[in-house]
Tab-separated table of C-alpha atoms and ligand atoms in Angstrom:
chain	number	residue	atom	x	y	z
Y	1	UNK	CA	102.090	115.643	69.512
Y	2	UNK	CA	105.997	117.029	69.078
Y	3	UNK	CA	108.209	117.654	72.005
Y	4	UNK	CA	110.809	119.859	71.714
Y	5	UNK	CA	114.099	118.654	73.944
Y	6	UNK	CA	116.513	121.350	75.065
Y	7	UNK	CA	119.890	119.582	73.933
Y	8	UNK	CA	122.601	121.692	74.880
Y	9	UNK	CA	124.222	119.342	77.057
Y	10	UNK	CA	122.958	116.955	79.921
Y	11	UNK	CA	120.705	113.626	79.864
Y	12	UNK	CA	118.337	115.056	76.580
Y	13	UNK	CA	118.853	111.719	75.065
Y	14	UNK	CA	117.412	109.694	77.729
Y	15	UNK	CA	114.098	112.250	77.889
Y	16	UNK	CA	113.930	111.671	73.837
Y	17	UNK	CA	114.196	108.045	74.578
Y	18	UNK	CA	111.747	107.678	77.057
Y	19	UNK	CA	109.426	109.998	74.898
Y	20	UNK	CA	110.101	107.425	71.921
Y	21	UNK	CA	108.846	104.565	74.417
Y	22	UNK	CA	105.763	106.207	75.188
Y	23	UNK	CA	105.454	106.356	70.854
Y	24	UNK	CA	105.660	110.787	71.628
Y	25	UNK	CA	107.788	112.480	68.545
Y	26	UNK	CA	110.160	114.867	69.948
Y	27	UNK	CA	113.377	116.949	68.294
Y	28	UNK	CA	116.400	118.426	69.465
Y	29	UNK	CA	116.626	122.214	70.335
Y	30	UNK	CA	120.524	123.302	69.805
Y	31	UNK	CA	120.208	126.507	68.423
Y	32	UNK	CA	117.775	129.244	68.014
Y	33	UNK	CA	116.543	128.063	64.723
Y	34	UNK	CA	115.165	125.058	66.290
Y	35	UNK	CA	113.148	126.909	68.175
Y	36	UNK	CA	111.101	127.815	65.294
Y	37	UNK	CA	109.465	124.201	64.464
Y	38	UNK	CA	106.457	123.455	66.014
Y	39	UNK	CA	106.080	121.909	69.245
Y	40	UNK	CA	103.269	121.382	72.131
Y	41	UNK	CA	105.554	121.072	75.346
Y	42	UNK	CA	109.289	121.266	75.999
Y	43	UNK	CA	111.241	118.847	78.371
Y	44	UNK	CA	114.649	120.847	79.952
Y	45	UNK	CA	117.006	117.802	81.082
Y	46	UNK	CA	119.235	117.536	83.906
Y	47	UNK	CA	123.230	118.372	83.732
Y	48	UNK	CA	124.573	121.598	84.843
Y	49	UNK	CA	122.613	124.701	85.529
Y	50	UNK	CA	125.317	126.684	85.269
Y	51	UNK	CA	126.434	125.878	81.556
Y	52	UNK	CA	123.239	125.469	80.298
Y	53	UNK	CA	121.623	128.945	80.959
Y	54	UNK	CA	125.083	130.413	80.136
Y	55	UNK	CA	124.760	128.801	76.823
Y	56	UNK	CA	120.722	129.392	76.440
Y	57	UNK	CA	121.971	133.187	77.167
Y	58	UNK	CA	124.700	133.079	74.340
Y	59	UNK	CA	122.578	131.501	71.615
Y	60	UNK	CA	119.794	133.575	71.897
Y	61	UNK	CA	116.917	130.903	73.366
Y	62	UNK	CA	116.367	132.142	77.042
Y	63	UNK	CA	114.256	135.019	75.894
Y	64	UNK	CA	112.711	133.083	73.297
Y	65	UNK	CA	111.993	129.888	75.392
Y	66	UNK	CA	110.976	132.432	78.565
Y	67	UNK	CA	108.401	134.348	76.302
Y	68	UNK	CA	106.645	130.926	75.057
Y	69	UNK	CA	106.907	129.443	78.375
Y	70	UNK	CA	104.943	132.606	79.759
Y	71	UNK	CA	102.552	131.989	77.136
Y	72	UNK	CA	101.559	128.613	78.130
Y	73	UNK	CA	103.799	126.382	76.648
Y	74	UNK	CA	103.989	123.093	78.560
Y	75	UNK	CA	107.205	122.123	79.944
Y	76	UNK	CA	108.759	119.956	82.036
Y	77	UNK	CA	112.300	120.709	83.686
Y	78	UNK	CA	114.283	117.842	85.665
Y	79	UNK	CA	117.039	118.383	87.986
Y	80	UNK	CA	119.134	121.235	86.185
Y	81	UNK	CA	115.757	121.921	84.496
Y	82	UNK	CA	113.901	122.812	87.262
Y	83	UNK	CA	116.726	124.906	88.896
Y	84	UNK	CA	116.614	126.947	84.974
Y	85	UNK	CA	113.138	127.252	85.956
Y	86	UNK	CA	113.218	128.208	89.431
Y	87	UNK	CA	112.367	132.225	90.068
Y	88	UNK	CA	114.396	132.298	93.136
Y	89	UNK	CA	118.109	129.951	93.454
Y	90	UNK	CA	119.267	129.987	97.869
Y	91	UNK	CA	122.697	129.960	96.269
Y	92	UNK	CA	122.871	130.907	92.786
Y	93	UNK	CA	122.726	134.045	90.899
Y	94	UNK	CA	123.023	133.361	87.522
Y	95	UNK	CA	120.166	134.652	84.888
Y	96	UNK	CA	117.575	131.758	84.118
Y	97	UNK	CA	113.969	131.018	82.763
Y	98	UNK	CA	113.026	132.417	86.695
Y	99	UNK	CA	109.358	131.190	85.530
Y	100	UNK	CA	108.274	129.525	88.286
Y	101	UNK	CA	107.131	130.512	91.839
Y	102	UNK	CA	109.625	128.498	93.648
Y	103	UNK	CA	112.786	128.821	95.549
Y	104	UNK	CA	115.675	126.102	95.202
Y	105	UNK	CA	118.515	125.117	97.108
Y	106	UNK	CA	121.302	123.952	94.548
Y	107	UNK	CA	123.654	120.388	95.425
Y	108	UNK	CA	121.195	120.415	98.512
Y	109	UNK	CA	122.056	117.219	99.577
Y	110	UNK	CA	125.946	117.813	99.786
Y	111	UNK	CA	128.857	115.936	98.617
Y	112	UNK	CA	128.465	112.636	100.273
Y	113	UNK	CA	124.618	112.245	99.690
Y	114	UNK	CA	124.458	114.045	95.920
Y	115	UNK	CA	122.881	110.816	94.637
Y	116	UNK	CA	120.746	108.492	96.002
Y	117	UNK	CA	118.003	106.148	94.773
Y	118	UNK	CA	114.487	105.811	96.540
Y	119	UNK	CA	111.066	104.531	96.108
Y	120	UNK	CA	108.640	107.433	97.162
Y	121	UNK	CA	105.131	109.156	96.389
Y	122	UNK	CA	104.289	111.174	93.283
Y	123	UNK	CA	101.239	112.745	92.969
Y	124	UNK	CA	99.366	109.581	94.782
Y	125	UNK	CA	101.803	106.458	93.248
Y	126	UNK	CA	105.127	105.207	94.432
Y	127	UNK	CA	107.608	105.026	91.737
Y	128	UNK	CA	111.441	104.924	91.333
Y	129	UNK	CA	113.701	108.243	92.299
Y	130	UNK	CA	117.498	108.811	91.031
Y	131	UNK	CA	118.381	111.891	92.935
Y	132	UNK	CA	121.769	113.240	91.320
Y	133	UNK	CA	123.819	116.320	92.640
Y	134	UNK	CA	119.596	117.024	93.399
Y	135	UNK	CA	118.213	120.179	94.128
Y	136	UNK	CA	115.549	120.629	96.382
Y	137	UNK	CA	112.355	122.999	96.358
Y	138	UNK	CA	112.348	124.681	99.882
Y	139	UNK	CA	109.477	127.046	98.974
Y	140	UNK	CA	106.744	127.404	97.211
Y	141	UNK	CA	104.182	129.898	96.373
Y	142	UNK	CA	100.282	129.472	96.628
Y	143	UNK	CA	99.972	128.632	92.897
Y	144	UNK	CA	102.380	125.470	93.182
Y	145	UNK	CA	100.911	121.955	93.914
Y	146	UNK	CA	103.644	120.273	96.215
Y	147	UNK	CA	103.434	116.628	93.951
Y	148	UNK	CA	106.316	114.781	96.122
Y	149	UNK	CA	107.781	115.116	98.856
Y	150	UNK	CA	111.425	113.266	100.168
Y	151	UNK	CA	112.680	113.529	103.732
Y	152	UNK	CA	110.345	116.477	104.246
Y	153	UNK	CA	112.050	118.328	101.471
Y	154	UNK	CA	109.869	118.731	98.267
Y	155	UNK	CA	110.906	117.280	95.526
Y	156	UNK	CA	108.246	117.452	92.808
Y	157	UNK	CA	105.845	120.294	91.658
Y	158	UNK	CA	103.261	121.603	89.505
Y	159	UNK	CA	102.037	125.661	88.517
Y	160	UNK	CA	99.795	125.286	85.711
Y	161	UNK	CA	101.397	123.506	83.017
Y	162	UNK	CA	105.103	123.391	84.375
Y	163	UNK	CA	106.317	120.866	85.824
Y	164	UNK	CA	110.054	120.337	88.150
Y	165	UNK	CA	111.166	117.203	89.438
Y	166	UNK	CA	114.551	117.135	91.318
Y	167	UNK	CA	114.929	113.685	90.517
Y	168	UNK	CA	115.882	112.041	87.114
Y	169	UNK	CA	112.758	109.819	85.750
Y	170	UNK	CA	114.430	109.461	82.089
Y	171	UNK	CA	117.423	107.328	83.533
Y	172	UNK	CA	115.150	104.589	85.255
Y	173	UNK	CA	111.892	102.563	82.824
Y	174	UNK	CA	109.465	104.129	85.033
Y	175	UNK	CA	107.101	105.918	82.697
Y	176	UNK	CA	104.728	107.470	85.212
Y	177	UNK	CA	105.998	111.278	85.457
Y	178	UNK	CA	106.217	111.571	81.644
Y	179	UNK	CA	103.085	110.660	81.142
Y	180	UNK	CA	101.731	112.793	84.137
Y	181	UNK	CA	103.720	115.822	81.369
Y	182	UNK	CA	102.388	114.344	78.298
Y	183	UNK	CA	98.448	114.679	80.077
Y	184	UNK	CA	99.246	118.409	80.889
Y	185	UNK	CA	100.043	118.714	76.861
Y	186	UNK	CA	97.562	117.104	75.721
Y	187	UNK	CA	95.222	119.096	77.745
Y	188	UNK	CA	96.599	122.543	76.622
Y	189	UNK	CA	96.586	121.260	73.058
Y	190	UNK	CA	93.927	123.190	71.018
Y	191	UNK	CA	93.869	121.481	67.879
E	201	LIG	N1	123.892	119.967	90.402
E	201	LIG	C1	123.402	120.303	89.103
E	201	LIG	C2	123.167	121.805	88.951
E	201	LIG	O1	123.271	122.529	89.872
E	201	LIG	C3	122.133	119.557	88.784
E	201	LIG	C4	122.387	118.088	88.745
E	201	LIG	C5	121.588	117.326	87.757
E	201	LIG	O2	120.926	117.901	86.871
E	201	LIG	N2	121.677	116.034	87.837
E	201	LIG	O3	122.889	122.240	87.881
């Protein structure tokens, strides 16, 4: 199994990390040549929406990434990730992925809240929660399994094989959501 890790700027060194940890190989994706090795799944890390799908525009990997997303490619988008992946953004209209059938709120929990820690539910266990500058998901479609929920504000999701958390499980030694991702890969896998 071979992750590919969206490293244009952001925490894509702690996902590669906690990858390593679980013994998963992964590689770096800085350009649009990277794109072309071979990879079952692809982890978008947290950092700044903004910059990051201005850059994905401007080196040529948002079509790319969109088209093999589309096609089933399993990926997993934290904070900034899962606003890239988000189809609808309450207060943001920059061009992104737009692949899932959710709508975001950006910096949702203002200046004085942006980060918090917590101990809450995901998908049926408690774990460990760094919210940063979070998002939240304040709608979702019928094809999206709600997989957390904080404060009443949903916080983790699922549609098929793509997977959001607002929250930042590559900071803390938690494994559990990574290896909730790396069971989605490993059951699209077909060789
Ligand atoms: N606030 C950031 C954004 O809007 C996300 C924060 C994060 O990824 N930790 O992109």
């Amino acid at each position: 199994m071979r992750i590919a890790v969206l490293a244009l700027q952001g925490a894509f060194a702690e996902h590669r990390k906690m990858l390593q940890t679980l013994g998963v190989e992964s590689f770096e994706v800085r350009q649009a040549v990277d794109w072309e090795q071979p990879k079952d799944g692809l982890i978008l890390p947290g950092g700044e929406s903004t910059v990051q799908s201005k850059l994905l525009k401007e080196l040529y990997l948002l079509d790319a990434l969109r088209q093999d997303i589309c096609n089933g490619l399993p990926v997993f988008g934290t904070c900034a990730g899962l606003i890239l992946l988000a189809q609808h953004v309450e207060n943001d209209v920059r061009e992104r992925l737009g692949t899932m059938h959710i709508t975001v709120k950006r910096n949702a929990y203002g200046r004085q809240t942006g980060s918090f820690f917590t101990e809450d539910n995901f998908a049926g266990q408690t774990i460990p929660m760094s919210f940063i500058r979070a998002p939240y998901i304040s709608e979702v479609e019928n094809d999206v399994e709600v997989l957390s929920t904080v404060d009443g504000h949903i916080v983790a999701a699922q549609q098929g094989c793509q997977l959001v958390t607002a929250f930042h499980p590559e900071l803390l030694t938690d494994t559990t959501v990574h290896r909730h991702f790396l069971s989605i890969v490993k059951e699209t896998k077909i060789d």
